[in-house]
């Protein structure tokens, strides 16, 4: 996925969940929208290098958006709105391990009560060669003790997505939870047991009942983001 023009700066603070004050390298101080609903633990600290994008849309309250942060090892993608597009483009190109043959992509797919769960939407439906897979994508940025973890805050919504996937698997359809590891560090992925034990237990339960787990690294280039390869999952 190609990114819009990027502006360099240093983050001063993040506050009210969706706001970040940044000193741009050109001397301006701006307030940027922070499009990340999580805690962003281990993803920022005062003075860390950041990159922002700018919008000329006069209807926007804030013209600047926080895109990525460097905590010393390379870019961490904190704009969660980018991730589904990155994964969809990689799927269309056959670059998702284990899903290479499913190159037809539909986004925001409604899953109704026929799977035995409340109606819901999942991120992707991949098709190809007579097969299909429903895929829910999660952006992963929390790093602790060399492991990447999800979620970084309690998420009942994410747990509901797992049960929707389980309903699909129970009905004989292929269901995948895909964790997009959006930073360069970390040798493995695990559920964040200490933060959300319900999610961790639910993930293990649905995997035992047929839901597949895929964890892939995202690589940030100077102006783009792409899928870099598979990372080990430890449940």
PDB file of N, CA and C in Angstrom, residues 146-219:
ATOM      1  N   UNK A 146       9.827  -9.137  24.195  1.00  0.00           N
ATOM      2  CA  UNK A 146      10.140  -9.760  22.915  1.00  0.00           C
ATOM      3  C   UNK A 146       8.974 -10.398  22.205  1.00  0.00           C
ATOM      4  N   UNK A 147       7.760 -10.266  22.756  1.00  0.00           N
ATOM      5  CA  UNK A 147       6.569 -10.842  22.132  1.00  0.00           C
ATOM      6  C   UNK A 147       5.609  -9.731  21.732  1.00  0.00           C
ATOM      7  N   UNK A 148       4.920  -9.936  20.610  1.00  0.00           N
ATOM      8  CA  UNK A 148       3.850  -9.041  20.212  1.00  0.00           C
ATOM      9  C   UNK A 148       2.535  -9.604  20.719  1.00  0.00           C
ATOM     10  N   UNK A 149       1.709  -8.723  21.307  1.00  0.00           N
ATOM     11  CA  UNK A 149       0.512  -9.149  22.017  1.00  0.00           C
ATOM     12  C   UNK A 149      -0.720  -8.386  21.533  1.00  0.00           C
ATOM     13  N   UNK A 150      -1.865  -9.045  21.628  1.00  0.00           N
ATOM     14  CA  UNK A 150      -3.151  -8.421  21.336  1.00  0.00           C
ATOM     15  C   UNK A 150      -4.183  -8.999  22.289  1.00  0.00           C
ATOM     16  N   UNK A 151      -5.098  -8.132  22.780  1.00  0.00           N
ATOM     17  CA  UNK A 151      -5.231  -6.685  22.572  1.00  0.00           C
ATOM     18  C   UNK A 151      -4.374  -5.905  23.563  1.00  0.00           C
ATOM     19  N   UNK A 152      -4.298  -4.571  23.355  1.00  0.00           N
ATOM     20  CA  UNK A 152      -3.553  -3.741  24.298  1.00  0.00           C
ATOM     21  C   UNK A 152      -4.481  -3.082  25.321  1.00  0.00           C
ATOM     22  N   UNK A 153      -5.776  -3.405  25.240  1.00  0.00           N
ATOM     23  CA  UNK A 153      -6.776  -2.998  26.223  1.00  0.00           C
ATOM     24  C   UNK A 153      -7.924  -4.000  26.120  1.00  0.00           C
ATOM     25  N   UNK A 154      -8.724  -4.119  27.161  1.00  0.00           N
ATOM     26  CA  UNK A 154      -9.843  -5.062  27.131  1.00  0.00           C
ATOM     27  C   UNK A 154     -10.761  -4.732  25.955  1.00  0.00           C
ATOM     28  N   UNK A 155     -11.145  -5.757  25.191  1.00  0.00           N
ATOM     29  CA  UNK A 155     -11.952  -5.543  23.984  1.00  0.00           C
ATOM     30  C   UNK A 155     -13.039  -6.618  23.880  1.00  0.00           C
ATOM     31  N   UNK A 156     -14.232  -6.284  24.346  1.00  0.00           N
ATOM     32  CA  UNK A 156     -15.351  -7.218  24.193  1.00  0.00           C
ATOM     33  C   UNK A 156     -15.737  -7.365  22.728  1.00  0.00           C
ATOM     34  N   UNK A 157     -15.548  -6.319  21.949  1.00  0.00           N
ATOM     35  CA  UNK A 157     -15.862  -6.384  20.516  1.00  0.00           C
ATOM     36  C   UNK A 157     -14.977  -7.407  19.816  1.00  0.00           C
ATOM     37  N   UNK A 158     -13.685  -7.395  20.134  1.00  0.00           N
ATOM     38  CA  UNK A 158     -12.774  -8.365  19.524  1.00  0.00           C
ATOM     39  C   UNK A 158     -13.148  -9.790  19.916  1.00  0.00           C
ATOM     40  N   UNK A 159     -13.599  -9.974  21.150  1.00  0.00           N
ATOM     41  CA  UNK A 159     -14.040 -11.302  21.582  1.00  0.00           C
ATOM     42  C   UNK A 159     -15.279 -11.739  20.808  1.00  0.00           C
ATOM     43  N   UNK A 160     -16.211 -10.818  20.550  1.00  0.00           N
ATOM     44  CA  UNK A 160     -17.391 -11.148  19.754  1.00  0.00           C
ATOM     45  C   UNK A 160     -16.995 -11.573  18.337  1.00  0.00           C
ATOM     46  N   UNK A 161     -15.985 -10.925  17.774  1.00  0.00           N
ATOM     47  CA  UNK A 161     -15.521 -11.326  16.442  1.00  0.00           C
ATOM     48  C   UNK A 161     -15.039 -12.776  16.448  1.00  0.00           C
ATOM     49  N   UNK A 162     -14.366 -13.182  17.515  1.00  0.00           N
ATOM     50  CA  UNK A 162     -13.913 -14.576  17.596  1.00  0.00           C
ATOM     51  C   UNK A 162     -15.088 -15.534  17.601  1.00  0.00           C
ATOM     52  N   UNK A 163     -16.146 -15.198  18.312  1.00  0.00           N
ATOM     53  CA  UNK A 163     -17.308 -16.084  18.357  1.00  0.00           C
ATOM     54  C   UNK A 163     -18.033 -16.115  17.007  1.00  0.00           C
ATOM     55  N   UNK A 164     -18.023 -15.009  16.284  1.00  0.00           N
ATOM     56  CA  UNK A 164     -18.585 -15.019  14.930  1.00  0.00           C
ATOM     57  C   UNK A 164     -17.785 -15.957  14.034  1.00  0.00           C
ATOM     58  N   UNK A 165     -16.462 -15.899  14.141  1.00  0.00           N
ATOM     59  CA  UNK A 165     -15.620 -16.807  13.363  1.00  0.00           C
ATOM     60  C   UNK A 165     -15.886 -18.258  13.754  1.00  0.00           C
ATOM     61  N   UNK A 166     -16.066 -18.494  15.044  1.00  0.00           N
ATOM     62  CA  UNK A 166     -16.361 -19.859  15.484  1.00  0.00           C
ATOM     63  C   UNK A 166     -17.670 -20.352  14.872  1.00  0.00           C
ATOM     64  N   UNK A 167     -18.688 -19.481  14.824  1.00  0.00           N
ATOM     65  CA  UNK A 167     -19.952 -19.857  14.216  1.00  0.00           C
ATOM     66  C   UNK A 167     -19.790 -20.249  12.760  1.00  0.00           C
ATOM     67  N   UNK A 168     -18.936 -19.530  12.049  1.00  0.00           N
ATOM     68  CA  UNK A 168     -18.655 -19.880  10.652  1.00  0.00           C
ATOM     69  C   UNK A 168     -17.970 -21.237  10.565  1.00  0.00           C
ATOM     70  N   UNK A 169     -16.976 -21.446  11.415  1.00  0.00           N
ATOM     71  CA  UNK A 169     -16.269 -22.735  11.410  1.00  0.00           C
ATOM     72  C   UNK A 169     -17.220 -23.874  11.765  1.00  0.00           C
ATOM     73  N   UNK A 170     -18.120 -23.636  12.710  1.00  0.00           N
ATOM     74  CA  UNK A 170     -19.093 -24.665  13.090  1.00  0.00           C
ATOM     75  C   UNK A 170     -19.996 -25.043  11.922  1.00  0.00           C
ATOM     76  N   UNK A 171     -20.251 -24.075  11.026  1.00  0.00           N
ATOM     77  CA  UNK A 171     -21.131 -24.327   9.887  1.00  0.00           C
ATOM     78  C   UNK A 171     -20.379 -24.863   8.678  1.00  0.00           C
ATOM     79  N   UNK A 172     -19.095 -25.162   8.853  1.00  0.00           N
ATOM     80  CA  UNK A 172     -18.319 -25.779   7.787  1.00  0.00           C
ATOM     81  C   UNK A 172     -17.591 -24.817   6.886  1.00  0.00           C
ATOM     82  N   UNK A 173     -17.593 -23.534   7.254  1.00  0.00           N
ATOM     83  CA  UNK A 173     -16.896 -22.554   6.435  1.00  0.00           C
ATOM     84  C   UNK A 173     -15.521 -22.234   7.026  1.00  0.00           C
ATOM     85  N   UNK A 174     -14.612 -21.830   6.165  1.00  0.00           N
ATOM     86  CA  UNK A 174     -13.262 -21.524   6.616  1.00  0.00           C
ATOM     87  C   UNK A 174     -13.249 -20.147   7.278  1.00  0.00           C
ATOM     88  N   UNK A 175     -12.701 -20.073   8.473  1.00  0.00           N
ATOM     89  CA  UNK A 175     -12.692 -18.840   9.259  1.00  0.00           C
ATOM     90  C   UNK A 175     -11.284 -18.597   9.782  1.00  0.00           C
ATOM     91  N   UNK A 176     -10.791 -17.372   9.603  1.00  0.00           N
ATOM     92  CA  UNK A 176      -9.403 -17.035   9.925  1.00  0.00           C
ATOM     93  C   UNK A 176      -9.356 -15.751  10.738  1.00  0.00           C
ATOM     94  N   UNK A 177      -8.626 -15.762  11.841  1.00  0.00           N
ATOM     95  CA  UNK A 177      -8.282 -14.535  12.552  1.00  0.00           C
ATOM     96  C   UNK A 177      -6.846 -14.193  12.167  1.00  0.00           C
ATOM     97  N   UNK A 178      -6.656 -13.019  11.577  1.00  0.00           N
ATOM     98  CA  UNK A 178      -5.346 -12.615  11.061  1.00  0.00           C
ATOM     99  C   UNK A 178      -4.822 -11.456  11.900  1.00  0.00           C
ATOM    100  N   UNK A 179      -3.682 -11.663  12.516  1.00  0.00           N
ATOM    101  CA  UNK A 179      -3.039 -10.632  13.319  1.00  0.00           C
ATOM    102  C   UNK A 179      -1.943  -9.968  12.491  1.00  0.00           C
ATOM    103  N   UNK A 180      -2.104  -8.669  12.249  1.00  0.00           N
ATOM    104  CA  UNK A 180      -1.137  -7.891  11.474  1.00  0.00           C
ATOM    105  C   UNK A 180      -0.171  -7.234  12.446  1.00  0.00           C
ATOM    106  N   UNK A 181       1.059  -7.739  12.498  1.00  0.00           N
ATOM    107  CA  UNK A 181       2.068  -7.278  13.456  1.00  0.00           C
ATOM    108  C   UNK A 181       2.739  -6.039  12.884  1.00  0.00           C
ATOM    109  N   UNK A 182       2.337  -4.883  13.413  1.00  0.00           N
ATOM    110  CA  UNK A 182       2.612  -3.609  12.753  1.00  0.00           C
ATOM    111  C   UNK A 182       3.818  -2.886  13.332  1.00  0.00           C
ATOM    112  N   UNK A 183       4.873  -3.664  13.616  1.00  0.00           N
ATOM    113  CA  UNK A 183       6.141  -3.093  14.066  1.00  0.00           C
ATOM    114  C   UNK A 183       7.232  -4.119  13.797  1.00  0.00           C
ATOM    115  N   UNK A 184       8.502  -3.698  13.736  1.00  0.00           N
ATOM    116  CA  UNK A 184       9.559  -4.618  13.300  1.00  0.00           C
ATOM    117  C   UNK A 184      10.063  -5.572  14.362  1.00  0.00           C
ATOM    118  N   UNK A 185       9.833  -5.273  15.655  1.00  0.00           N
ATOM    119  CA  UNK A 185      10.389  -6.120  16.710  1.00  0.00           C
ATOM    120  C   UNK A 185       9.429  -7.260  17.042  1.00  0.00           C
ATOM    121  N   UNK A 186       9.937  -8.189  17.858  1.00  0.00           N
ATOM    122  CA  UNK A 186       9.115  -9.282  18.344  1.00  0.00           C
ATOM    123  C   UNK A 186       9.277 -10.533  17.517  1.00  0.00           C
ATOM    124  N   UNK A 187       9.564 -11.657  18.187  1.00  0.00           N
ATOM    125  CA  UNK A 187       9.824 -12.918  17.499  1.00  0.00           C
ATOM    126  C   UNK A 187       8.597 -13.811  17.406  1.00  0.00           C
ATOM    127  N   UNK A 188       7.522 -13.473  18.146  1.00  0.00           N
ATOM    128  CA  UNK A 188       6.329 -14.311  18.128  1.00  0.00           C
ATOM    129  C   UNK A 188       5.124 -13.468  18.494  1.00  0.00           C
ATOM    130  N   UNK A 189       3.940 -14.043  18.236  1.00  0.00           N
ATOM    131  CA  UNK A 189       2.688 -13.403  18.626  1.00  0.00           C
ATOM    132  C   UNK A 189       1.962 -14.272  19.648  1.00  0.00           C
ATOM    133  N   UNK A 190       1.348 -13.616  20.648  1.00  0.00           N
ATOM    134  CA  UNK A 190       0.518 -14.308  21.634  1.00  0.00           C
ATOM    135  C   UNK A 190      -0.647 -13.406  22.033  1.00  0.00           C
ATOM    136  N   UNK A 191      -1.742 -13.992  22.523  1.00  0.00           N
ATOM    137  CA  UNK A 191      -2.797 -13.161  23.100  1.00  0.00           C
ATOM    138  C   UNK A 191      -2.305 -12.529  24.400  1.00  0.00           C
ATOM    139  N   UNK A 192      -2.810 -11.337  24.689  1.00  0.00           N
ATOM    140  CA  UNK A 192      -2.370 -10.594  25.878  1.00  0.00           C
ATOM    141  C   UNK A 192      -3.164 -11.067  27.098  1.00  0.00           C
ATOM    142  N   UNK A 193      -2.747 -12.174  27.656  1.00  0.00           N
ATOM    143  CA  UNK A 193      -3.452 -12.820  28.767  1.00  0.00           C
ATOM    144  C   UNK A 193      -3.623 -11.899  29.964  1.00  0.00           C
ATOM    145  N   UNK A 194      -2.586 -11.156  30.305  1.00  0.00           N
ATOM    146  CA  UNK A 194      -2.643 -10.311  31.498  1.00  0.00           C
ATOM    147  C   UNK A 194      -3.578  -9.120  31.316  1.00  0.00           C
ATOM    148  N   UNK A 195      -3.780  -8.684  30.080  1.00  0.00           N
ATOM    149  CA  UNK A 195      -4.628  -7.525  29.812  1.00  0.00           C
ATOM    150  C   UNK A 195      -6.082  -7.931  29.624  1.00  0.00           C
ATOM    151  N   UNK A 196      -6.326  -8.974  28.843  1.00  0.00           N
ATOM    152  CA  UNK A 196      -7.686  -9.411  28.554  1.00  0.00           C
ATOM    153  C   UNK A 196      -7.739 -10.940  28.589  1.00  0.00           C
ATOM    154  N   UNK A 197      -7.834 -11.518  29.791  1.00  0.00           N
ATOM    155  CA  UNK A 197      -7.840 -12.983  29.897  1.00  0.00           C
ATOM    156  C   UNK A 197      -9.030 -13.635  29.200  1.00  0.00           C
ATOM    157  N   UNK A 198     -10.150 -12.931  29.094  1.00  0.00           N
ATOM    158  CA  UNK A 198     -11.312 -13.487  28.399  1.00  0.00           C
ATOM    159  C   UNK A 198     -11.003 -13.648  26.916  1.00  0.00           C
ATOM    160  N   UNK A 199     -10.382 -12.633  26.341  1.00  0.00           N
ATOM    161  CA  UNK A 199     -10.024 -12.738  24.918  1.00  0.00           C
ATOM    162  C   UNK A 199      -9.029 -13.883  24.700  1.00  0.00           C
ATOM    163  N   UNK A 200      -8.028 -13.974  25.554  1.00  0.00           N
ATOM    164  CA  UNK A 200      -7.021 -15.027  25.405  1.00  0.00           C
ATOM    165  C   UNK A 200      -7.654 -16.409  25.485  1.00  0.00           C
ATOM    166  N   UNK A 201      -8.536 -16.613  26.465  1.00  0.00           N
ATOM    167  CA  UNK A 201      -9.190 -17.913  26.611  1.00  0.00           C
ATOM    168  C   UNK A 201     -10.110 -18.200  25.424  1.00  0.00           C
ATOM    169  N   UNK A 202     -10.800 -17.166  24.944  1.00  0.00           N
ATOM    170  CA  UNK A 202     -11.705 -17.347  23.807  1.00  0.00           C
ATOM    171  C   UNK A 202     -10.923 -17.688  22.549  1.00  0.00           C
ATOM    172  N   UNK A 203      -9.786 -17.041  22.344  1.00  0.00           N
ATOM    173  CA  UNK A 203      -8.965 -17.341  21.172  1.00  0.00           C
ATOM    174  C   UNK A 203      -8.532 -18.806  21.187  1.00  0.00           C
ATOM    175  N   UNK A 204      -8.059 -19.290  22.322  1.00  0.00           N
ATOM    176  CA  UNK A 204      -7.659 -20.695  22.390  1.00  0.00           C
ATOM    177  C   UNK A 204      -8.842 -21.623  22.136  1.00  0.00           C
ATOM    178  N   UNK A 205     -10.007 -21.241  22.642  1.00  0.00           N
ATOM    179  CA  UNK A 205     -11.196 -22.076  22.487  1.00  0.00           C
ATOM    180  C   UNK A 205     -11.631 -22.159  21.026  1.00  0.00           C
ATOM    181  N   UNK A 206     -11.682 -21.010  20.337  1.00  0.00           N
ATOM    182  CA  UNK A 206     -12.164 -21.042  18.950  1.00  0.00           C
ATOM    183  C   UNK A 206     -11.155 -21.724  18.027  1.00  0.00           C
ATOM    184  N   UNK A 207      -9.879 -21.604  18.339  1.00  0.00           N
ATOM    185  CA  UNK A 207      -8.867 -22.303  17.535  1.00  0.00           C
ATOM    186  C   UNK A 207      -9.043 -23.809  17.688  1.00  0.00           C
ATOM    187  N   UNK A 208      -9.324 -24.257  18.907  1.00  0.00           N
ATOM    188  CA  UNK A 208      -9.566 -25.682  19.131  1.00  0.00           C
ATOM    189  C   UNK A 208     -10.788 -26.173  18.379  1.00  0.00           C
ATOM    190  N   UNK A 209     -11.703 -25.254  18.031  1.00  0.00           N
ATOM    191  CA  UNK A 209     -12.938 -25.615  17.339  1.00  0.00           C
ATOM    192  C   UNK A 209     -12.893 -25.314  15.842  1.00  0.00           C
ATOM    193  N   UNK A 210     -11.695 -25.000  15.320  1.00  0.00           N
ATOM    194  CA  UNK A 210     -11.562 -24.914  13.879  1.00  0.00           C
ATOM    195  C   UNK A 210     -11.211 -23.575  13.284  1.00  0.00           C
ATOM    196  N   UNK A 211     -11.171 -22.520  14.070  1.00  0.00           N
ATOM    197  CA  UNK A 211     -10.758 -21.217  13.547  1.00  0.00           C
ATOM    198  C   UNK A 211      -9.237 -21.210  13.365  1.00  0.00           C
ATOM    199  N   UNK A 212      -8.785 -20.721  12.233  1.00  0.00           N
ATOM    200  CA  UNK A 212      -7.349 -20.662  11.938  1.00  0.00           C
ATOM    201  C   UNK A 212      -6.760 -19.333  12.403  1.00  0.00           C
ATOM    202  N   UNK A 213      -5.492 -19.371  12.821  1.00  0.00           N
ATOM    203  CA  UNK A 213      -4.751 -18.168  13.205  1.00  0.00           C
ATOM    204  C   UNK A 213      -3.613 -17.957  12.217  1.00  0.00           C
ATOM    205  N   UNK A 214      -3.516 -16.721  11.722  1.00  0.00           N
ATOM    206  CA  UNK A 214      -2.393 -16.318  10.881  1.00  0.00           C
ATOM    207  C   UNK A 214      -1.826 -15.024  11.466  1.00  0.00           C
ATOM    208  N   UNK A 215      -0.527 -14.987  11.714  1.00  0.00           N
ATOM    209  CA  UNK A 215       0.135 -13.769  12.184  1.00  0.00           C
ATOM    210  C   UNK A 215       1.207 -13.387  11.165  1.00  0.00           C
ATOM    211  N   UNK A 216       1.085 -12.181  10.605  1.00  0.00           N
ATOM    212  CA  UNK A 216       2.030 -11.727   9.590  1.00  0.00           C
ATOM    213  C   UNK A 216       2.655 -10.404  10.013  1.00  0.00           C
ATOM    214  N   UNK A 217       3.900 -10.227   9.640  1.00  0.00           N
ATOM    215  CA  UNK A 217       4.605  -8.972   9.889  1.00  0.00           C
ATOM    216  C   UNK A 217       4.283  -7.969   8.790  1.00  0.00           C
ATOM    217  N   UNK A 218       4.062  -6.720   9.175  1.00  0.00           N
ATOM    218  CA  UNK A 218       3.958  -5.643   8.205  1.00  0.00           C
ATOM    219  C   UNK A 218       5.284  -4.898   8.146  1.00  0.00           C
ATOM    220  N   UNK A 219       5.727  -4.596   6.938  1.00  0.00           N
ATOM    221  CA  UNK A 219       6.981  -3.863   6.732  1.00  0.00           C
ATOM    222  C   UNK A 219       6.675  -2.460   6.228  1.00  0.00           C
TER     223      UNK A 219
END
